[in-house]
Amino acid sequence: AQSVAQPEDQVNVAEGNPLTVKCTYSVSGNPYLFWYVQYPNRGLQFLLKYITGDNLVKGSYGFEAEFNKSQTSFHLKKPSALVSDSALYFCAVRDMWTDDKIIFGKGTRLHILP
Amino acid sequence: EAGVAQSPRYKIIEKRQSVAFWCNPISGHATLYWYQQILGQGPKLLIQFQNNGVVDDSQLPKDRFSAERLKGVDSTLKIQPAKLEDSAVYLCASSLASGTGVSYEQYFGPGTRLTVT
C-alpha cells in the first residue's frame, strides 16, 4: 500500500527567502505525486503534479517540485517566499497502476514571516 | 467555470442525530470523491464514484455512513447516527476521470464543518 510522509508540522521562512516543504513517499510501483494548498476556511487547491517526464515540475504561484526517485522524495520549493504563501500544504501520492486511491500526507503549515 | 459546490458550510448536531451533506461537482467531471478531514490530519477518502457507480468505499464506515450519486451528477453523504468522533470537515472533490494509468487533478469544494456535541 502507498504512503506519504511530511516530516515537518510547520516551516517558518522569512519573506524573500527560498522555501522548501518536504515530502517522501512509498509506493510499490510508479508514483503519481501531487501538491495541494489549503487556505483558511477553504478547500484544497491543486498546485502541481508529477506524472512522468522531467523531474522538475512547475506549478501555480511560482511553486515547483523536484521528483527524486532514488530518495523517494517530492519536495515543494519556491525561490522567493511571499507572505501570501502562508497556508497548509499537502503532499499526495497514488500508485500509477495498482490502486486508484490518492493518499494525502498530514500537511505542513508554512508560515512566511514579513 | 463554476467550482465544486457544497452545502451546508457548517453544521452542529447532537450525537445520535442524523445529518446530510450535498455536493455538486464541476460540470463534465465523471469522478466524485468524499473526504473526511479531521483537525491536524490530511484528507481521508471515504468514497469515490465514477459516474454513478462506486469505485472505492473501503474506508467508509458503512454502519453509519452512506452516500449516493444519482444520475451521475450531484451527490449526498449521510451520517446516521452521528458520533462525537465524526466531528470533522467533509470535503467533496471532482475530477475529469480516474482509473489505472490516468490521474487528473482533483478540484475541491469549500467543505462542510461538522461539529457533533
Coordinates of C-alpha atoms in Angstrom, one line a residue:
Chain A
A1 CA 0.0 0.0 0.0
Q2 CA 1.2 3.5 -0.7
S3 CA 2.0 6.1 2.0
V4 CA 3.3 9.6 2.1
A5 CA 5.2 11.4 4.9
Q6 CA 5.6 15.1 5.6
P7 CA 8.2 15.2 8.4
E8 CA 7.6 18.9 9.4
D9 CA 4.5 20.1 11.1
Q10 CA 5.5 23.7 10.5
V11 CA 8.0 25.5 8.4
N12 CA 9.0 29.2 9.1
V13 CA 10.6 31.2 6.4
A14 CA 11.4 34.9 6.1
E15 CA 9.8 36.8 3.2
G16 CA 12.0 36.8 0.2
N17 CA 14.0 33.7 1.2
P18 CA 13.7 30.4 -0.6
L19 CA 11.4 27.8 0.9
T20 CA 11.2 24.1 0.9
V21 CA 8.4 21.8 2.1
K22 CA 9.5 18.2 2.4
C23 CA 7.6 15.1 1.2
T24 CA 8.6 11.5 0.9
Y25 CA 6.5 8.7 -0.4
S26 CA 6.3 4.9 -0.7
V27 CA 4.5 3.0 -3.5
S28 CA 5.0 -0.5 -4.9
G29 CA 5.0 0.7 -8.5
N30 CA 5.5 4.1 -10.1
P31 CA 4.0 7.1 -8.4
Y32 CA 1.7 9.9 -9.3
L33 CA 2.6 12.8 -7.0
F34 CA 0.7 15.9 -6.1
W35 CA 0.9 19.1 -4.0
Y36 CA -2.2 20.9 -2.8
V37 CA -2.5 24.1 -0.7
Q38 CA -5.3 24.9 1.7
Y39 CA -6.1 28.4 2.8
P40 CA -8.2 29.0 6.0
N41 CA -11.8 28.0 5.6
R42 CA -11.3 27.0 2.0
G43 CA -11.0 23.7 0.2
L44 CA -7.7 22.3 -1.1
Q45 CA -6.3 23.9 -4.3
F46 CA -4.2 22.0 -6.8
L47 CA -0.6 23.3 -7.1
L48 CA 1.2 20.8 -9.3
K49 CA 1.7 17.2 -10.2
Y50 CA 4.3 14.7 -11.4
I51 CA 3.2 12.0 -13.8
T52 CA 6.2 11.2 -16.0
G53 CA 9.0 13.2 -17.7
D54 CA 11.1 16.0 -16.3
N55 CA 11.9 15.6 -12.7
L56 CA 11.4 19.3 -12.0
V57 CA 7.7 20.2 -12.2
K58 CA 6.5 23.8 -12.3
G59 CA 3.1 24.8 -10.9
S60 CA 0.9 27.6 -9.8
Y61 CA 2.0 30.7 -7.9
G62 CA 5.7 30.2 -8.7
F63 CA 6.0 26.9 -6.9
E64 CA 7.9 23.9 -8.2
A65 CA 8.7 20.4 -7.0
E66 CA 11.5 18.0 -7.7
F67 CA 10.9 14.3 -8.1
N68 CA 13.8 12.2 -6.8
K69 CA 13.2 8.5 -7.4
S70 CA 16.3 7.3 -5.6
Q71 CA 15.3 9.3 -2.4
T72 CA 11.6 8.7 -3.0
S73 CA 11.0 12.4 -2.4
F74 CA 8.9 15.2 -3.9
H75 CA 9.9 18.4 -2.1
L76 CA 8.0 21.6 -2.8
K77 CA 10.1 24.7 -3.5
K78 CA 9.8 28.3 -4.3
P79 CA 12.8 30.7 -4.9
S80 CA 11.4 33.7 -3.0
A81 CA 8.6 33.4 -0.4
L82 CA 5.7 35.8 -0.1
V83 CA 3.6 36.4 3.0
S84 CA 0.6 35.3 1.0
D85 CA 2.2 31.8 0.6
S86 CA 1.4 31.2 4.3
A87 CA -1.0 28.2 4.3
L88 CA -1.3 24.5 4.9
Y89 CA 0.4 22.3 2.2
F90 CA -0.5 18.7 1.5
C91 CA 1.6 16.2 -0.5
A92 CA -0.3 13.3 -2.0
V93 CA 0.6 10.1 -3.8
R94 CA -1.1 7.5 -5.9
D95 CA 0.3 4.3 -7.4
M96 CA 0.1 4.6 -11.1
W97 CA -1.0 1.1 -11.9
T98 CA -2.2 -0.8 -8.8
D99 CA -4.6 1.4 -6.8
D100 CA -6.9 4.3 -7.7
K101 CA -6.9 5.9 -4.2
I102 CA -4.9 9.0 -3.5
I103 CA -3.2 9.2 -0.1
F104 CA -2.6 12.6 1.5
G105 CA 0.1 13.5 4.0
K106 CA -0.9 15.1 7.2
G107 CA 0.1 18.5 6.0
T108 CA 2.8 21.1 6.7
R109 CA 1.9 24.6 7.9
L110 CA 4.0 27.2 6.1
H111 CA 4.5 30.5 7.9
I112 CA 6.1 33.3 6.0
L113 CA 7.5 36.0 8.3
P114 CA 7.3 39.6 7.0
Chain B
E1 CA -16.1 27.9 -14.8
A2 CA -18.1 27.2 -11.6
G3 CA -16.2 25.2 -8.9
V4 CA -17.4 22.4 -6.7
A5 CA -20.4 23.5 -4.6
Q6 CA -21.1 22.1 -1.1
S7 CA -23.8 22.8 1.4
P8 CA -24.2 23.4 4.2
R9 CA -20.9 25.1 5.1
Y10 CA -21.4 24.5 8.8
K11 CA -23.5 22.1 10.8
I12 CA -23.8 21.4 14.6
I13 CA -25.7 18.4 15.7
E14 CA -26.0 16.3 18.8
K15 CA -24.7 12.7 18.9
R16 CA -27.1 10.1 17.6
Q17 CA -28.7 12.6 15.3
S18 CA -28.6 12.4 11.5
V19 CA -27.0 14.8 9.0
A20 CA -26.7 15.0 5.3
F21 CA -24.3 16.9 3.1
W22 CA -24.7 17.8 -0.5
C23 CA -22.2 18.2 -3.3
N24 CA -22.5 19.5 -6.9
P25 CA -19.3 18.7 -8.9
I26 CA -17.8 20.7 -11.8
S27 CA -19.8 20.1 -14.9
G28 CA -18.5 17.3 -17.0
H29 CA -16.5 15.7 -14.2
A30 CA -17.1 12.0 -14.1
T31 CA -15.4 11.2 -10.8
L32 CA -16.6 12.5 -7.5
Y33 CA -14.9 12.0 -4.1
W34 CA -15.9 12.5 -0.5
Y35 CA -13.2 13.0 2.1
Q36 CA -13.1 13.4 5.8
Q37 CA -10.5 15.8 7.2
I38 CA -10.0 15.6 11.0
L39 CA -8.2 18.6 12.5
G40 CA -4.5 18.2 12.1
Q41 CA -4.7 15.5 9.6
G42 CA -4.8 15.2 5.8
P43 CA -8.0 14.3 4.0
K44 CA -9.0 10.7 4.1
L45 CA -11.0 9.2 1.2
L46 CA -14.4 8.0 2.3
I47 CA -15.9 7.1 -1.1
Q48 CA -15.2 7.6 -4.8
F49 CA -17.8 7.5 -7.6
Q50 CA -17.2 7.1 -11.3
N51 CA -20.4 8.5 -12.8
N52 CA -23.0 6.9 -10.6
G53 CA -21.0 3.7 -9.7
V54 CA -18.9 3.3 -6.6
V55 CA -15.2 2.8 -7.3
D56 CA -13.9 2.7 -3.7
D57 CA -15.7 2.8 -0.4
S58 CA -13.2 0.7 1.6
Q59 CA -12.8 3.4 4.2
L60 CA -16.5 4.3 4.6
P61 CA -17.9 3.3 8.0
K62 CA -20.9 1.6 6.4
D63 CA -22.8 1.0 9.6
R64 CA -23.4 4.7 9.9
F65 CA -22.3 6.5 6.7
S66 CA -24.0 6.2 3.3
A67 CA -23.6 8.1 0.0
E68 CA -25.2 8.2 -3.3
R69 CA -24.7 9.8 -6.6
L70 CA -27.9 9.6 -8.5
K71 CA -27.8 10.3 -12.2
G72 CA -24.0 10.6 -12.0
V73 CA -24.0 14.3 -11.1
D74 CA -24.9 15.6 -7.6
S75 CA -24.1 13.5 -4.5
T76 CA -25.2 13.3 -0.9
L77 CA -23.3 11.9 2.1
K78 CA -25.3 10.9 5.1
I79 CA -24.4 10.1 8.7
Q80 CA -26.9 8.3 10.8
P81 CA -26.4 8.2 13.8
A82 CA -23.6 10.6 14.3
K83 CA -20.8 10.1 16.9
L84 CA -18.6 12.6 18.6
E85 CA -15.6 11.3 16.5
D86 CA -17.4 12.3 13.3
S87 CA -16.6 15.9 14.0
A88 CA -14.5 16.9 11.0
V89 CA -14.6 18.8 7.8
Y90 CA -16.2 16.8 4.9
L91 CA -14.7 17.7 1.6
C92 CA -16.2 16.9 -1.8
A93 CA -13.9 16.9 -4.8
S94 CA -14.3 16.1 -8.5
S95 CA -12.0 15.2 -11.4
L96 CA -12.4 14.7 -15.1
A97 CA -11.9 10.9 -14.7
S98 CA -9.9 8.4 -12.9
G99 CA -8.5 4.9 -13.4
T100 CA -5.4 2.9 -13.8
G101 CA -2.8 4.9 -15.7
V102 CA -4.9 8.0 -15.6
S103 CA -4.6 10.8 -13.0
Y104 CA -6.3 14.1 -13.3
E105 CA -6.0 16.6 -10.5
Q106 CA -8.9 16.9 -8.2
Y107 CA -10.9 20.1 -7.6
F108 CA -12.2 20.6 -4.1
G109 CA -15.2 22.3 -2.7
P110 CA -15.0 24.6 0.4
G111 CA -16.1 21.7 2.7
T112 CA -18.7 21.3 5.4
R113 CA -17.5 21.7 9.0
L114 CA -19.5 19.2 11.2
T115 CA -19.5 19.5 15.0
V116 CA -21.1 16.7 16.9
T117 CA -21.8 17.6 20.6

